[in-house]
């Protein structure tokens, strides 16, 4: 059966499942957590090209990746392979056998090759077989791992359910989960606890809040959270804050680059959103305020973000109508407000004295263990019933982007580089100076006192 014609439809059907799959499908064997065999579910990739996802008939159920052809690839982040040498395996199914191979590389799709699995016919697309290879040596510590498909015939030639790595020892870090540096975090937290709060003046508005006011910096088709190290792999993004942000951005590069479009200057964080277009022309924001606050009845337990923390709000894959009254929609700010809707109903038309605005709200509870997660959301959660508890017990500042655009719009509406209005999303990569951030959390949020961009009352 030649399956190439249905690749497009399968990708569309599977797209909405991919983000959750990346978070939920990273599992191990029945051995204790991070025992000798690390099993990486193929659908837990952080980025991909040409890959579909489907339900699997293999033992254990779940999903497998499918419709894999020459040149397709998957990227898995923060894979700690343990000690060398390794025995690595891949669970594959193929009706054709290619001929083809599945290559494992570190660093990039063309980086050093760790292993190669030959693909032969298994009797069908859901008839599964385990193939093995040896890895005599490999880089130590968390790695970026690429699975690259190589075939000499046209069309799809293999499905993959999982990869495993057996070094005969304990250890390992789940792909996509970035653990905090416990010693650094304990030090940061101790310094925060020791800070003396400033005296709140009489008459201050008792709202837990401070902000960073930021202007547009630059645009790139990069995303250092979703597609790190892969320039041009994303839709177009508009960046705010740190002027050096690109696909290769790390915590260290942000802290090393003091140029920022935000006030205060001690906020070297990177913030980005999909680029807005009107009649095919990019409309860049004329200003974004990043509010840091709390939605908890008692914000006193709030702590600052650890250095290098990152998260995403919104869903770039969402492509649904946003008629008037929809949740999380764009709106008009200013005199006259909204005077109509675009022809498709998805965008407001503002009065000439008003302009287009959007507010994007991020989760405000944290697991206290990870700087990032495979879907860039699972390490955080929104406040539930006024508390942070369960798997996300740590209260962090409630971040929101308030983004304004120098346009009133028209009946022709707008589009985002990620698609429809419903696909609006934002990324936050923390690189505040620890002392500056900690003092603002202590003064403004813990004491429920409204502060300005300078962190003063």
Tab-separated table of C-alpha atoms in Angstrom:
chain	number	residue	atom	x	y	z
A	1	UNK	CA	0.000	0.000	0.000
A	2	UNK	CA	1.418	3.357	-1.009
A	3	UNK	CA	0.515	5.838	1.696
A	4	UNK	CA	2.123	9.035	0.507
A	5	UNK	CA	-1.143	10.684	-0.701
A	6	UNK	CA	-2.668	10.702	2.791
A	7	UNK	CA	0.344	12.280	4.510
A	8	UNK	CA	-1.120	15.821	4.298
A	9	UNK	CA	-4.478	14.903	5.790
A	10	UNK	CA	-2.908	12.883	8.565
A	11	UNK	CA	-0.673	15.753	9.592
A	12	UNK	CA	-3.653	18.093	9.805
A	13	UNK	CA	-5.649	15.595	11.857
A	14	UNK	CA	-2.726	14.895	14.160
A	15	UNK	CA	-1.451	18.433	14.647
A	16	UNK	CA	-3.636	19.284	17.619
A	17	UNK	CA	-2.565	16.094	19.395
A	18	UNK	CA	1.151	16.679	19.023
A	19	UNK	CA	1.620	19.236	21.808
A	20	UNK	CA	-0.071	17.034	24.394
A	21	UNK	CA	1.645	13.958	23.028
A	22	UNK	CA	5.011	15.603	23.615
A	23	UNK	CA	4.167	16.026	27.301
A	24	UNK	CA	2.269	12.823	28.018
A	25	UNK	CA	4.081	10.213	25.950
A	26	UNK	CA	7.547	10.242	27.483
A	27	UNK	CA	7.529	6.971	29.410
A	28	UNK	CA	9.964	4.390	30.658
A	29	UNK	CA	9.865	0.649	31.037
A	30	UNK	CA	8.301	-0.903	34.132
A	31	UNK	CA	11.602	-0.535	35.949
A	32	UNK	CA	11.984	2.159	38.637
A	33	UNK	CA	12.073	5.744	37.318
A	34	UNK	CA	15.220	6.377	35.289
A	35	UNK	CA	16.482	2.833	35.600
A	36	UNK	CA	18.957	1.257	33.221
A	37	UNK	CA	16.719	1.455	30.140
A	38	UNK	CA	15.573	4.886	29.027
A	39	UNK	CA	12.642	4.627	26.626
A	40	UNK	CA	11.830	7.675	24.511
A	41	UNK	CA	8.439	7.571	22.828
A	42	UNK	CA	8.887	8.683	19.227
A	43	UNK	CA	5.892	11.039	19.382
A	44	UNK	CA	7.478	12.974	22.267
A	45	UNK	CA	9.585	14.999	19.840
A	46	UNK	CA	10.150	18.726	20.456
A	47	UNK	CA	10.266	19.519	16.725
A	48	UNK	CA	9.848	17.604	13.469
A	49	UNK	CA	9.657	17.733	9.718
A	50	UNK	CA	7.344	15.505	7.676
A	51	UNK	CA	6.162	13.450	10.652
A	52	UNK	CA	2.609	12.245	11.320
A	53	UNK	CA	1.161	10.738	14.508
A	54	UNK	CA	-1.345	7.880	14.705
A	55	UNK	CA	-2.772	5.355	17.169
A	56	UNK	CA	-0.603	2.249	17.390
A	57	UNK	CA	-1.556	-1.421	17.527
A	58	UNK	CA	1.747	-2.225	19.233
A	59	UNK	CA	1.895	-3.683	22.746
A	60	UNK	CA	0.944	-1.002	25.257
A	61	UNK	CA	-1.084	1.039	22.804
A	62	UNK	CA	-0.653	4.800	22.655
A	63	UNK	CA	0.693	6.442	19.521
A	64	UNK	CA	3.472	5.976	17.022
A	65	UNK	CA	4.968	8.322	14.454
A	66	UNK	CA	4.157	7.455	10.851
A	67	UNK	CA	4.445	8.371	7.179
A	68	UNK	CA	8.218	8.684	7.458
A	69	UNK	CA	10.157	9.181	4.242
A	70	UNK	CA	13.641	10.181	3.153
A	71	UNK	CA	14.734	13.457	4.751
A	72	UNK	CA	12.100	13.523	7.508
A	73	UNK	CA	13.401	14.118	11.040
A	74	UNK	CA	12.490	14.461	14.711
A	75	UNK	CA	14.278	16.353	17.479
A	76	UNK	CA	14.324	15.275	21.136
A	77	UNK	CA	15.682	17.698	23.741
A	78	UNK	CA	17.673	17.043	26.926
A	79	UNK	CA	18.194	13.322	26.447
A	80	UNK	CA	20.738	12.065	28.988
A	81	UNK	CA	22.019	8.790	27.544
A	82	UNK	CA	23.922	7.783	30.658
A	83	UNK	CA	27.227	5.940	30.474
A	84	UNK	CA	28.846	4.425	27.396
A	85	UNK	CA	28.794	1.923	25.846
A	86	UNK	CA	25.086	1.745	25.051
A	87	UNK	CA	22.757	-0.706	23.431
A	88	UNK	CA	20.076	1.227	21.589
A	89	UNK	CA	16.892	-0.140	20.059
A	90	UNK	CA	14.109	1.145	17.833
A	91	UNK	CA	10.604	-0.271	17.615
A	92	UNK	CA	9.667	-0.144	13.939
A	93	UNK	CA	7.008	-1.355	11.491
A	94	UNK	CA	7.214	-1.347	7.708
A	95	UNK	CA	5.257	-2.802	4.819
A	96	UNK	CA	7.921	-1.896	2.273
A	97	UNK	CA	11.263	-1.945	4.060
A	98	UNK	CA	12.410	1.015	2.033
A	99	UNK	CA	15.198	0.197	1.635
A	100	UNK	CA	16.079	2.741	4.269
A	101	UNK	CA	17.659	3.538	7.627
A	102	UNK	CA	16.873	5.470	10.794
A	103	UNK	CA	19.917	7.476	11.904
A	104	UNK	CA	20.481	8.943	15.359
A	105	UNK	CA	22.558	12.149	15.505
A	106	UNK	CA	23.544	14.532	18.300
A	107	UNK	CA	23.482	18.323	18.118
A	108	UNK	CA	21.803	18.655	14.740
A	109	UNK	CA	20.341	16.604	11.925
A	110	UNK	CA	23.802	16.562	10.357
A	111	UNK	CA	25.742	16.257	13.621
A	112	UNK	CA	27.806	13.280	14.766
A	113	UNK	CA	26.028	10.001	14.104
A	114	UNK	CA	25.460	7.765	17.125
A	115	UNK	CA	23.796	4.788	15.477
A	116	UNK	CA	21.909	3.597	12.412
A	117	UNK	CA	19.025	1.115	12.228
A	118	UNK	CA	18.364	-0.748	8.971
A	119	UNK	CA	14.701	-0.981	7.995
A	120	UNK	CA	13.447	-4.239	6.488
A	121	UNK	CA	9.850	-5.339	5.866
A	122	UNK	CA	8.043	-6.400	9.055
A	123	UNK	CA	4.852	-7.575	7.333
A	124	UNK	CA	2.774	-4.426	7.642
A	125	UNK	CA	2.492	-0.885	8.948
A	126	UNK	CA	1.329	-2.151	12.367
A	127	UNK	CA	3.414	-5.334	12.529
A	128	UNK	CA	6.125	-4.353	14.970
A	129	UNK	CA	9.728	-5.463	15.329
A	130	UNK	CA	12.623	-4.321	17.524
A	131	UNK	CA	15.969	-3.569	15.880
A	132	UNK	CA	19.162	-2.860	17.820
A	133	UNK	CA	22.482	-1.137	17.389
A	134	UNK	CA	25.516	-0.327	19.522
A	135	UNK	CA	26.770	3.083	20.622
A	136	UNK	CA	30.367	2.594	21.804
A	137	UNK	CA	30.812	6.223	22.836
A	138	UNK	CA	28.722	9.387	23.002
A	139	UNK	CA	28.717	12.876	24.535
A	140	UNK	CA	27.831	12.962	28.232
A	141	UNK	CA	25.081	14.961	29.876
A	142	UNK	CA	21.757	16.132	28.391
A	143	UNK	CA	21.889	16.066	24.600
A	144	UNK	CA	19.801	17.234	21.666
A	145	UNK	CA	19.056	14.045	19.755
A	146	UNK	CA	17.890	13.868	16.139
A	147	UNK	CA	16.291	10.875	14.427
A	148	UNK	CA	16.796	11.287	10.666
A	149	UNK	CA	15.164	9.116	7.993
A	150	UNK	CA	17.211	7.994	4.977
A	151	UNK	CA	15.601	6.117	2.102
A	152	UNK	CA	16.583	5.342	-1.482
A	153	UNK	CA	13.056	4.905	-2.854
A	154	UNK	CA	10.218	7.442	-3.062
A	155	UNK	CA	7.408	7.327	-0.527
A	156	UNK	CA	6.996	6.400	3.122
A	157	UNK	CA	8.966	3.428	4.373
A	158	UNK	CA	8.697	3.096	8.177
A	159	UNK	CA	6.702	3.773	11.357
A	160	UNK	CA	8.456	4.199	14.730
A	161	UNK	CA	6.945	3.614	18.173
A	162	UNK	CA	9.913	4.227	20.489
A	163	UNK	CA	13.652	4.339	20.983
A	164	UNK	CA	15.442	2.822	23.965
A	165	UNK	CA	18.921	3.311	25.443
A	166	UNK	CA	20.421	0.802	27.848
A	167	UNK	CA	23.689	1.628	29.593
A	168	UNK	CA	23.352	-0.880	32.409
A	169	UNK	CA	23.309	1.840	35.079
A	170	UNK	CA	20.743	4.103	36.686
A	171	UNK	CA	20.248	7.704	35.691
A	172	UNK	CA	18.845	9.752	32.838
A	173	UNK	CA	16.671	12.789	32.238
A	174	UNK	CA	13.383	12.693	30.348
A	175	UNK	CA	13.548	14.418	26.968
A	176	UNK	CA	12.207	17.957	27.100
A	177	UNK	CA	12.174	18.218	30.875
A	178	UNK	CA	14.856	20.702	31.905
A	179	UNK	CA	15.668	20.336	35.621
A	180	UNK	CA	16.566	23.338	37.696
A	181	UNK	CA	20.059	23.655	39.076
A	182	UNK	CA	19.042	22.851	42.651
A	183	UNK	CA	22.040	24.529	44.274
A	184	UNK	CA	21.613	27.727	42.235
A	185	UNK	CA	17.883	27.805	42.948
A	186	UNK	CA	18.405	27.264	46.680
A	187	UNK	CA	20.854	30.165	46.683
A	188	UNK	CA	18.472	32.413	44.743
A	189	UNK	CA	15.596	31.489	47.031
A	190	UNK	CA	17.658	32.110	50.177
A	191	UNK	CA	18.643	35.558	48.899
A	192	UNK	CA	15.000	36.319	48.154
A	193	UNK	CA	13.860	35.194	51.607
A	194	UNK	CA	16.503	37.433	53.211
A	195	UNK	CA	15.377	40.579	51.363
A	196	UNK	CA	13.846	43.335	53.478
A	197	UNK	CA	10.609	44.620	51.941
A	198	UNK	CA	10.320	48.338	51.262
A	199	UNK	CA	7.736	50.293	53.212
A	200	UNK	CA	4.526	50.760	51.255
A	201	UNK	CA	3.513	54.426	51.347
A	202	UNK	CA	0.076	55.481	52.502
A	203	UNK	CA	-2.403	55.753	49.673
A	204	UNK	CA	-0.698	53.163	47.477
A	205	UNK	CA	-3.053	51.091	45.361
A	206	UNK	CA	-3.080	47.677	47.009
A	207	UNK	CA	-2.815	45.525	43.906
A	208	UNK	CA	0.022	42.946	43.602
A	209	UNK	CA	1.735	44.182	40.456
A	210	UNK	CA	4.865	45.478	38.765
A	211	UNK	CA	5.740	45.601	35.085
A	212	UNK	CA	8.328	45.852	32.356
A	213	UNK	CA	7.494	48.204	29.487
A	214	UNK	CA	8.951	46.954	26.246
A	215	UNK	CA	9.128	48.043	22.621
A	216	UNK	CA	9.489	45.949	19.491
A	217	UNK	CA	13.052	44.802	18.824
A	218	UNK	CA	13.243	42.597	15.715
A	219	UNK	CA	11.593	39.801	13.745
A	220	UNK	CA	12.937	36.358	12.870
A	221	UNK	CA	11.453	32.979	11.863
A	222	UNK	CA	13.103	31.587	15.016
A	223	UNK	CA	11.883	30.133	18.318
A	224	UNK	CA	14.612	29.351	20.875
A	225	UNK	CA	12.117	27.538	23.123
A	226	UNK	CA	10.254	25.358	20.602
A	227	UNK	CA	13.019	25.030	17.989
A	228	UNK	CA	16.340	25.822	19.719
A	229	UNK	CA	19.357	25.851	17.445
A	230	UNK	CA	17.233	25.714	14.288
A	231	UNK	CA	17.213	29.142	12.600
A	232	UNK	CA	14.314	29.586	10.200
A	233	UNK	CA	12.416	26.575	11.588
A	234	UNK	CA	9.503	28.623	12.934
A	235	UNK	CA	6.849	30.952	11.613
A	236	UNK	CA	7.752	34.633	11.895
A	237	UNK	CA	7.992	35.992	15.430
A	238	UNK	CA	8.145	39.568	16.710
A	239	UNK	CA	10.661	39.826	19.553
A	240	UNK	CA	10.676	42.203	22.525
A	241	UNK	CA	13.227	42.704	25.279
A	242	UNK	CA	16.662	41.204	24.747
A	243	UNK	CA	17.956	42.385	21.358
A	244	UNK	CA	20.144	39.321	20.844
A	245	UNK	CA	17.323	36.756	20.847
A	246	UNK	CA	17.473	34.218	18.018
A	247	UNK	CA	17.294	30.468	17.486
A	248	UNK	CA	20.554	29.945	19.387
A	249	UNK	CA	19.500	31.890	22.487
A	250	UNK	CA	20.338	30.379	25.875
A	251	UNK	CA	20.150	31.659	29.422
A	252	UNK	CA	23.850	32.476	29.262
A	253	UNK	CA	23.550	34.395	25.974
A	254	UNK	CA	20.678	36.492	27.337
A	255	UNK	CA	22.566	37.378	30.511
A	256	UNK	CA	25.677	38.217	28.483
A	257	UNK	CA	23.826	40.655	26.218
A	258	UNK	CA	22.851	43.862	28.102
A	259	UNK	CA	20.953	45.390	25.162
A	260	UNK	CA	17.198	45.327	25.791
A	261	UNK	CA	14.123	47.209	24.614
A	262	UNK	CA	12.534	46.863	28.054
A	263	UNK	CA	12.467	49.170	31.046
A	264	UNK	CA	13.946	48.346	33.515
A	265	UNK	CA	17.319	47.600	31.941
A	266	UNK	CA	17.889	44.820	34.469
A	267	UNK	CA	15.256	42.766	32.702
A	268	UNK	CA	17.245	40.974	30.002
A	269	UNK	CA	14.446	38.487	29.360
A	270	UNK	CA	13.194	37.564	25.899
A	271	UNK	CA	9.521	37.862	25.004
A	272	UNK	CA	8.007	37.001	21.631
A	273	UNK	CA	4.693	36.620	19.799
A	274	UNK	CA	3.631	35.671	16.237
A	275	UNK	CA	3.862	38.570	13.798
A	276	UNK	CA	0.602	40.332	12.882
A	277	UNK	CA	-0.194	41.071	9.229
A	278	UNK	CA	-2.696	43.456	7.652
A	279	UNK	CA	-3.263	43.062	3.920
A	280	UNK	CA	-0.020	41.095	3.721
A	281	UNK	CA	2.081	43.741	5.482
A	282	UNK	CA	3.629	43.191	8.910
A	283	UNK	CA	2.172	45.451	11.603
A	284	UNK	CA	4.564	45.587	14.508
A	285	UNK	CA	3.411	46.477	18.005
A	286	UNK	CA	3.865	50.047	19.165
A	287	UNK	CA	4.403	48.805	22.696
A	288	UNK	CA	3.980	45.856	25.026
A	289	UNK	CA	3.607	45.967	28.781
A	290	UNK	CA	4.585	42.766	30.565
A	291	UNK	CA	2.684	42.697	33.841
A	292	UNK	CA	3.884	40.597	36.748
A	293	UNK	CA	1.206	40.113	39.378
A	294	UNK	CA	-0.828	37.563	41.292
A	295	UNK	CA	-4.338	36.180	40.967
A	296	UNK	CA	-4.142	34.427	44.333
A	297	UNK	CA	-6.330	35.684	47.220
A	298	UNK	CA	-3.131	35.728	49.290
A	299	UNK	CA	-0.028	36.363	47.134
A	300	UNK	CA	2.392	36.268	50.080
A	301	UNK	CA	3.781	32.854	49.112
A	302	UNK	CA	4.823	33.992	45.613
A	303	UNK	CA	8.479	33.479	44.711
A	304	UNK	CA	10.468	34.841	41.728
A	305	UNK	CA	11.213	32.825	38.610
A	306	UNK	CA	14.431	30.824	38.635
A	307	UNK	CA	17.078	31.963	36.205
A	308	UNK	CA	16.495	30.426	32.776
A	309	UNK	CA	12.819	29.610	33.376
A	310	UNK	CA	10.660	29.555	30.247
A	311	UNK	CA	7.049	28.889	29.299
A	312	UNK	CA	4.479	29.405	26.559
A	313	UNK	CA	0.895	30.666	26.727
A	314	UNK	CA	-1.684	30.131	23.987
A	315	UNK	CA	-1.816	27.554	21.217
A	316	UNK	CA	-0.165	28.201	17.862
A	317	UNK	CA	-2.055	25.225	16.402
A	318	UNK	CA	-5.520	26.598	17.217
A	319	UNK	CA	-7.344	27.560	14.019
A	320	UNK	CA	-10.963	28.255	15.036
A	321	UNK	CA	-13.269	31.253	14.482
A	322	UNK	CA	-13.238	34.039	17.081
A	323	UNK	CA	-16.561	35.880	16.721
A	324	UNK	CA	-17.470	38.764	19.042
A	325	UNK	CA	-17.557	37.595	22.629
A	326	UNK	CA	-15.026	34.781	22.166
A	327	UNK	CA	-12.612	34.040	24.969
A	328	UNK	CA	-9.058	35.334	24.599
A	329	UNK	CA	-9.920	37.522	21.598
A	330	UNK	CA	-8.323	40.713	20.306
A	331	UNK	CA	-10.121	43.901	21.354
A	332	UNK	CA	-10.139	47.668	20.841
A	333	UNK	CA	-8.689	50.074	23.410
A	334	UNK	CA	-9.338	53.800	23.339
A	335	UNK	CA	-12.182	56.194	22.772
A	336	UNK	CA	-14.958	54.708	20.633
A	337	UNK	CA	-13.780	51.135	21.143
A	338	UNK	CA	-15.033	48.493	18.738
A	339	UNK	CA	-17.330	49.704	15.974
A	340	UNK	CA	-17.655	46.517	13.932
A	341	UNK	CA	-16.146	43.190	12.917
A	342	UNK	CA	-14.038	42.039	10.003
A	343	UNK	CA	-15.811	40.354	7.114
A	344	UNK	CA	-14.905	36.920	8.505
A	345	UNK	CA	-16.050	37.953	11.994
A	346	UNK	CA	-12.761	37.011	13.628
A	347	UNK	CA	-11.267	40.472	14.234
A	348	UNK	CA	-12.608	43.710	15.718
A	349	UNK	CA	-12.768	46.932	13.726
A	350	UNK	CA	-11.836	49.823	16.022
A	351	UNK	CA	-12.908	53.436	16.002
A	352	UNK	CA	-10.304	55.802	14.488
A	353	UNK	CA	-9.527	56.930	18.040
A	354	UNK	CA	-8.881	53.382	19.262
A	355	UNK	CA	-6.394	50.662	18.361
A	356	UNK	CA	-6.055	46.897	18.317
A	357	UNK	CA	-4.939	45.261	21.589
A	358	UNK	CA	-4.514	41.754	22.949
A	359	UNK	CA	-3.849	40.492	26.473
A	360	UNK	CA	-2.174	37.101	26.822
A	361	UNK	CA	-2.148	35.470	30.280
A	362	UNK	CA	0.396	32.856	31.386
A	363	UNK	CA	0.107	30.116	34.058
A	364	UNK	CA	1.001	31.116	37.600
A	365	UNK	CA	1.730	27.828	39.431
A	366	UNK	CA	4.974	25.853	38.984
A	367	UNK	CA	6.157	22.323	39.769
A	368	UNK	CA	9.257	23.719	41.498
A	369	UNK	CA	11.492	21.254	39.668
A	370	UNK	CA	11.844	22.155	35.991
A	371	UNK	CA	12.822	25.176	33.936
A	372	UNK	CA	10.935	23.756	30.939
A	373	UNK	CA	8.885	20.758	29.849
A	374	UNK	CA	8.377	18.931	26.537
A	375	UNK	CA	5.309	20.977	25.560
A	376	UNK	CA	6.667	24.061	27.404
A	377	UNK	CA	3.493	24.063	29.538
A	378	UNK	CA	3.393	20.891	31.650
A	379	UNK	CA	5.772	22.277	34.300
A	380	UNK	CA	3.277	25.074	35.009
A	381	UNK	CA	-0.467	25.369	35.563
A	382	UNK	CA	-3.108	28.000	36.129
A	383	UNK	CA	-4.292	28.746	39.650
A	384	UNK	CA	-7.086	26.387	40.680
A	385	UNK	CA	-9.535	27.465	43.392
A	386	UNK	CA	-7.228	30.266	44.438
A	387	UNK	CA	-4.248	28.090	45.346
A	388	UNK	CA	-1.198	26.404	43.865
A	389	UNK	CA	-1.179	22.764	44.910
A	390	UNK	CA	-0.774	19.169	43.759
A	391	UNK	CA	1.839	18.748	41.025
A	392	UNK	CA	2.289	22.543	40.757
A	393	UNK	CA	2.556	23.774	44.360
A	394	UNK	CA	4.802	26.810	43.871
A	395	UNK	CA	3.223	30.241	43.315
A	396	UNK	CA	5.072	32.281	40.685
A	397	UNK	CA	4.188	35.732	39.347
A	398	UNK	CA	1.210	35.791	37.013
A	399	UNK	CA	2.679	37.114	33.759
A	400	UNK	CA	0.548	38.764	31.102
A	401	UNK	CA	1.445	40.497	27.850
A	402	UNK	CA	-0.655	43.535	26.941
A	403	UNK	CA	0.193	44.155	23.300
A	404	UNK	CA	-1.024	47.172	21.351
A	405	UNK	CA	-0.832	47.832	17.621
A	406	UNK	CA	-0.865	51.183	15.765
A	407	UNK	CA	-3.930	50.283	13.700
A	408	UNK	CA	-7.705	50.410	13.960
A	409	UNK	CA	-8.200	47.603	11.480
A	410	UNK	CA	-10.771	47.253	8.720
A	411	UNK	CA	-13.285	44.778	7.368
A	412	UNK	CA	-10.431	42.938	5.641
A	413	UNK	CA	-9.182	41.919	9.078
A	414	UNK	CA	-5.745	40.637	9.961
A	415	UNK	CA	-3.766	37.420	10.067
A	416	UNK	CA	-1.000	36.058	12.257
A	417	UNK	CA	2.128	34.308	11.062
A	418	UNK	CA	0.716	31.302	12.934
A	419	UNK	CA	-2.683	31.584	11.212
A	420	UNK	CA	-6.033	32.709	12.567
A	421	UNK	CA	-6.613	35.020	15.543
A	422	UNK	CA	-7.156	31.978	17.768
A	423	UNK	CA	-3.513	30.958	17.252
A	424	UNK	CA	-2.176	33.921	19.232
A	425	UNK	CA	0.507	32.750	21.658
A	426	UNK	CA	3.485	34.104	23.518
A	427	UNK	CA	6.853	32.922	24.830
A	428	UNK	CA	8.686	34.039	27.963
A	429	UNK	CA	12.374	33.223	28.599
A	430	UNK	CA	13.443	34.636	31.961
A	431	UNK	CA	16.745	36.486	32.259
A	432	UNK	CA	15.977	39.089	34.920
A	433	UNK	CA	18.749	40.097	37.265
A	434	UNK	CA	17.954	37.932	40.290
A	435	UNK	CA	18.171	40.754	42.830
A	436	UNK	CA	16.042	43.132	40.745
A	437	UNK	CA	13.339	40.535	40.174
A	438	UNK	CA	13.404	39.267	43.754
A	439	UNK	CA	13.040	42.736	45.275
A	440	UNK	CA	10.042	43.503	43.037
A	441	UNK	CA	8.348	40.255	43.993
A	442	UNK	CA	9.042	40.978	47.677
A	443	UNK	CA	7.925	44.630	47.579
A	444	UNK	CA	5.082	44.602	45.089
A	445	UNK	CA	3.547	41.132	44.913
A	446	UNK	CA	4.093	39.727	48.395
A	447	UNK	CA	2.881	43.024	49.913
A	448	UNK	CA	0.016	43.489	47.388
A	449	UNK	CA	1.284	46.915	46.374
A	450	UNK	CA	1.124	48.419	42.885
A	451	UNK	CA	4.568	49.276	41.495
A	452	UNK	CA	5.794	50.832	38.267
A	453	UNK	CA	8.443	49.701	35.783
A	454	UNK	CA	11.174	51.006	38.086
A	455	UNK	CA	9.898	48.696	40.808
A	456	UNK	CA	8.882	51.594	43.035
A	457	UNK	CA	5.498	52.559	44.463
